[in-house]
């Protein structure tokens, strides 16, 4: 039987020290970790439970922005009145994620760290080849069932899609991940697979997410998260877009625009080309649709996921136009 | 298991006790409060835990199984492989066909699909068994596999002559028809995905085996276990108090059951084995993938001259599953010329199985889509074309319908839905970015009939007890049998206790093919009538009875009290009467078997399906019918389809409990929405393995996918179909939902999707 030790951390410092030991993993809500342990993907020797740490679940919103503790529950953040007011896209990304039961258990820190849904990654008994799990073993997905795989940011080693919704909203608004004293932008926190798909985050052993900070911006205040999927609820995105917009005083000319994509890339994906193409322009449907095509520049499909290249720009365009309408 | 009927304080219960009343589910409180104990929750001393090891290749031979590490792991009691498991005997199939006299091994040496059971580990705890199972090393000599119907190696398959239905000259009539439609339709592998996974606890005491296992058919499964282990049928007891969903998948004893019972026998300890969710995708079969071509020749008015239908379904390499694809095609519309043939293609998959309306479901997707295509071809309203081709009698059997309220279903459904306001052109109705489509399709399911047996006891306290080995998997058997006994004897339903799910009780056949309610209400009605006769007989003739002096011919029993019809004698409770005549109970067994049935007939009836009566027996053709009217909204940019309105009118004959029938119909419609839009087993073509073998990736509808569904009963009692006039309920409503949605999607978008499910990439 696979025994593992379990430690309930008394402080952030104790948790970090314990987590620095090889074979040790942090346990938050457990909705990713326990699931992966059942699949045989995660095989920790010891778990450090951080859910009892005091003060890490705070949600603070001020004129400068929001700071969300790593242990805040997805459900609480989604429902938080100030988050809804200042960062609607963040709230919308969260309430469209997973199910009510999972949102009640899962934490914001764990949410950022969730792993890909690549079915080959999740089934080691049947598919030993997976570079993300076993560096150098190959990639079972390439040439296989790829309907849910990424079209952006892929490499020859791995085409796994990053499935999270929250991080897509965060990257649009230049959020920062707090790892104790060290801080990293969300964009830098998530790594491209390149030749090392096993290394997903800019976080080192002994580090722990303590909070997420989202700077206030006019674009964030006027933002939305549009998630498209076959099933209306409880499904990962086929394609999603987090969009925030700020107009000039005329109410038509775009001063600031933020666009990020989910469900299509190997990491949360900021579509800066779309932003640049539209900034300074008057919001107008044809221009928005044309610019949205830039979101998938350089995209590469693997057959069954080709539709994502068609779909993503349409999702982006709809989200931008929706934000324009509410002017 | 015993379910005490209770009052619910639910207004809808008012006057609900009788047959036809809207009594709430009597097993509801136990399920909601968690006190309902499911089969594998049984606590037994010395229980050991078995975990299956599955093949990781789709085709080949097991070269070697290395069990050394697993055997050395903590807590391990036994590792079963084809070499170490005890030898069983092959059991007969569900028709009772005598089996070949050869051994049966539930663990495979010859691999015919990925996920086949090759070994099992039994340990003191579940966790130990899981860990040790991962240490069993199996190596294979792999051979090329045939992945599915579209595999280039799959071929045309084996013709199934018994499926051929022909009259007139269909080919010639098609060739000369002014309007010709020909299209191919595909349905993928679909899975029953019950909430409760398959599993069991097997316990031997000497040569007697008790199996706690969710089961749609206790007597059939007990027979299989008895034959496997070569013990008398009476030695096997199946217990299945509640079933957390079956949808056809829990009717037969399966190989994992043989593994668990073998392990229990070998260890001399009770053994529990429960499938993991991924194993439920390969441990037994879901609905077979199908392909049909339907051609219709018609005149310019849309009157059908000819239907030519060809179907294939997949089966496994060593098992035979025929999904009857011409079943709806051959009866839905009047046509002078018809031809339907079917082949079965072997692929490397587990043998497919029964899933809600096997046959009728994919069959309806073909014909009900094609008729819609014809309607557009000739420019006639899709509802009107169905009425023009209405079959006034069974076109295949050439017999009168027992009852067919389909015209009424079309009329009532269309009226409630507002069909007349539909604009016919595709893409002609929209709401912003949403293209709106309205579709219609009909469905049908045959009335399957069999015989059943029940005991009804009137107890000393005046309460009534019903016993039957039939089961309740949520469809409402506990409830409607309580209603039947209550009304027949004349007591309130909360004075009735129904006991089901134990093979020691009077026997019942399979809870499949939507037959159980019709069979069992009939049996309970007969038993209850005879118990009542005994009661009244005693009251009239026993010298100690207060009614004795009255010299009445009959007495009235109502609301638990017994009195004379004219009200001129005593009026006392059943309990009082029984006390006065010195009886502690009255018992009657009732069955619906023909009077001259032998013990062998009875055994065969309850343990096989060989004695089920054909639905076209005698002068009539017996079927349930329905019409679905469905509105979809398709996002023009994203291709996402959402069902926004459903109105269905259904003819299931007389309803024993409308509340439960409506719930079953709605469940069928919801499952149909899943089939139309979401459900598909996705196979990795290189490995022949289902990769979305879990409920996060195999999508079934959530509440958010389901709009308000209006269901309307248009049935009338059909006494040719059952003792009390009901026809089938459970399977009917899923039939026709997928084509109604596909037709609505065509109306919305102008795109005809002929491959299920209708996912967004097929529409963008
Ligand atoms: C069926 C299903 C559907 C889902 N659907 C969606 C969806 O639609 N959209 C979506 O966005 N998500 C979805 N999710 C993912 C879900 O949101 C995550 O599982 C959840 O957010 C993880 O949080 P947790 O607290 O449970 O993390 P855990 O499972 O406890 O931890 C996850 C990982 O993060 C690490 N970790 C946890 N906390 C920290 C920390 N503070 N610092 C460093 N490392 C840490 C753990 O070691 C572990 O590796 C779904 C999950 C499931 C099971
Ligand atoms: S795509 Fe990435 S995660 Fe999936 S099998 Fe390939 S390497 Fe592994």
PDB file of C-alpha atoms and ligand atoms in Angstrom, chain A residues 115-122 127 129-134 137-142 149-150 155-161 193 197-198 200, ligand 2:
ATOM      1  CA  UNK A 115      -2.743  20.389 -14.053  1.00  0.00           C
ATOM      2  CA  UNK A 116      -3.714  19.714 -17.624  1.00  0.00           C
ATOM      3  CA  UNK A 117      -6.682  17.532 -18.509  1.00  0.00           C
ATOM      4  CA  UNK A 118      -4.720  15.749 -21.253  1.00  0.00           C
ATOM      5  CA  UNK A 119      -6.187  12.202 -21.009  1.00  0.00           C
ATOM      6  CA  UNK A 120      -2.793  10.632 -21.730  1.00  0.00           C
ATOM      7  CA  UNK A 121      -1.188  12.542 -18.883  1.00  0.00           C
ATOM      8  CA  UNK A 122      -3.907  11.262 -16.574  1.00  0.00           C
ATOM      9  CA  UNK A 127       0.083   5.493 -21.677  1.00  0.00           C
ATOM     10  CA  UNK A 129       4.805   8.012 -22.761  1.00  0.00           C
ATOM     11  CA  UNK A 130       4.226  11.524 -21.466  1.00  0.00           C
ATOM     12  CA  UNK A 131       6.983  14.100 -21.370  1.00  0.00           C
ATOM     13  CA  UNK A 132       5.171  16.111 -18.759  1.00  0.00           C
ATOM     14  CA  UNK A 133       5.071  13.156 -16.389  1.00  0.00           C
ATOM     15  CA  UNK A 134       8.261  11.402 -17.413  1.00  0.00           C
ATOM     16  CA  UNK A 137       9.376   9.444 -22.522  1.00  0.00           C
ATOM     17  CA  UNK A 138       7.591  10.979 -25.519  1.00  0.00           C
ATOM     18  CA  UNK A 139       4.129  12.393 -26.042  1.00  0.00           C
ATOM     19  CA  UNK A 140       1.173  10.030 -26.385  1.00  0.00           C
ATOM     20  CA  UNK A 141      -1.217  12.795 -27.357  1.00  0.00           C
ATOM     21  CA  UNK A 142       0.462  13.738 -30.620  1.00  0.00           C
ATOM     22  CA  UNK A 149      -5.365  20.051 -26.804  1.00  0.00           C
ATOM     23  CA  UNK A 150      -3.708  23.400 -27.269  1.00  0.00           C
ATOM     24  CA  UNK A 155       6.100  22.336 -28.639  1.00  0.00           C
ATOM     25  CA  UNK A 156       7.222  19.063 -30.164  1.00  0.00           C
ATOM     26  CA  UNK A 157       7.439  17.726 -26.642  1.00  0.00           C
ATOM     27  CA  UNK A 158       3.951  18.613 -25.392  1.00  0.00           C
ATOM     28  CA  UNK A 159       0.667  20.033 -26.657  1.00  0.00           C
ATOM     29  CA  UNK A 160      -1.243  19.904 -23.370  1.00  0.00           C
ATOM     30  CA  UNK A 161      -3.762  22.673 -22.796  1.00  0.00           C
ATOM     31  CA  UNK A 193       6.350  23.644 -22.405  1.00  0.00           C
ATOM     32  CA  UNK A 197       6.915  20.383 -20.207  1.00  0.00           C
ATOM     33  CA  UNK A 198       7.387  18.880 -16.740  1.00  0.00           C
ATOM     34  CA  UNK A 200       5.079  24.273 -15.534  1.00  0.00           C
TER      35      UNK A 200
HETATM   36  S1  LIG C   2       0.454  16.472 -24.527  1.00  0.00           S
HETATM   37 FE1  LIG C   2       1.870  16.800 -22.854  1.00  0.00          FE
HETATM   38  S2  LIG C   2       0.751  16.026 -21.132  1.00  0.00           S
HETATM   39 FE2  LIG C   2      -0.243  15.150 -22.926  1.00  0.00          FE
HETATM   40  S3  LIG C   2       0.811  13.213 -23.321  1.00  0.00           S
HETATM   41 FE3  LIG C   2       1.858  14.754 -24.483  1.00  0.00          FE
HETATM   42  S4  LIG C   2       3.504  15.331 -23.125  1.00  0.00           S
HETATM   43 FE4  LIG C   2       2.028  14.352 -21.840  1.00  0.00          FE
END
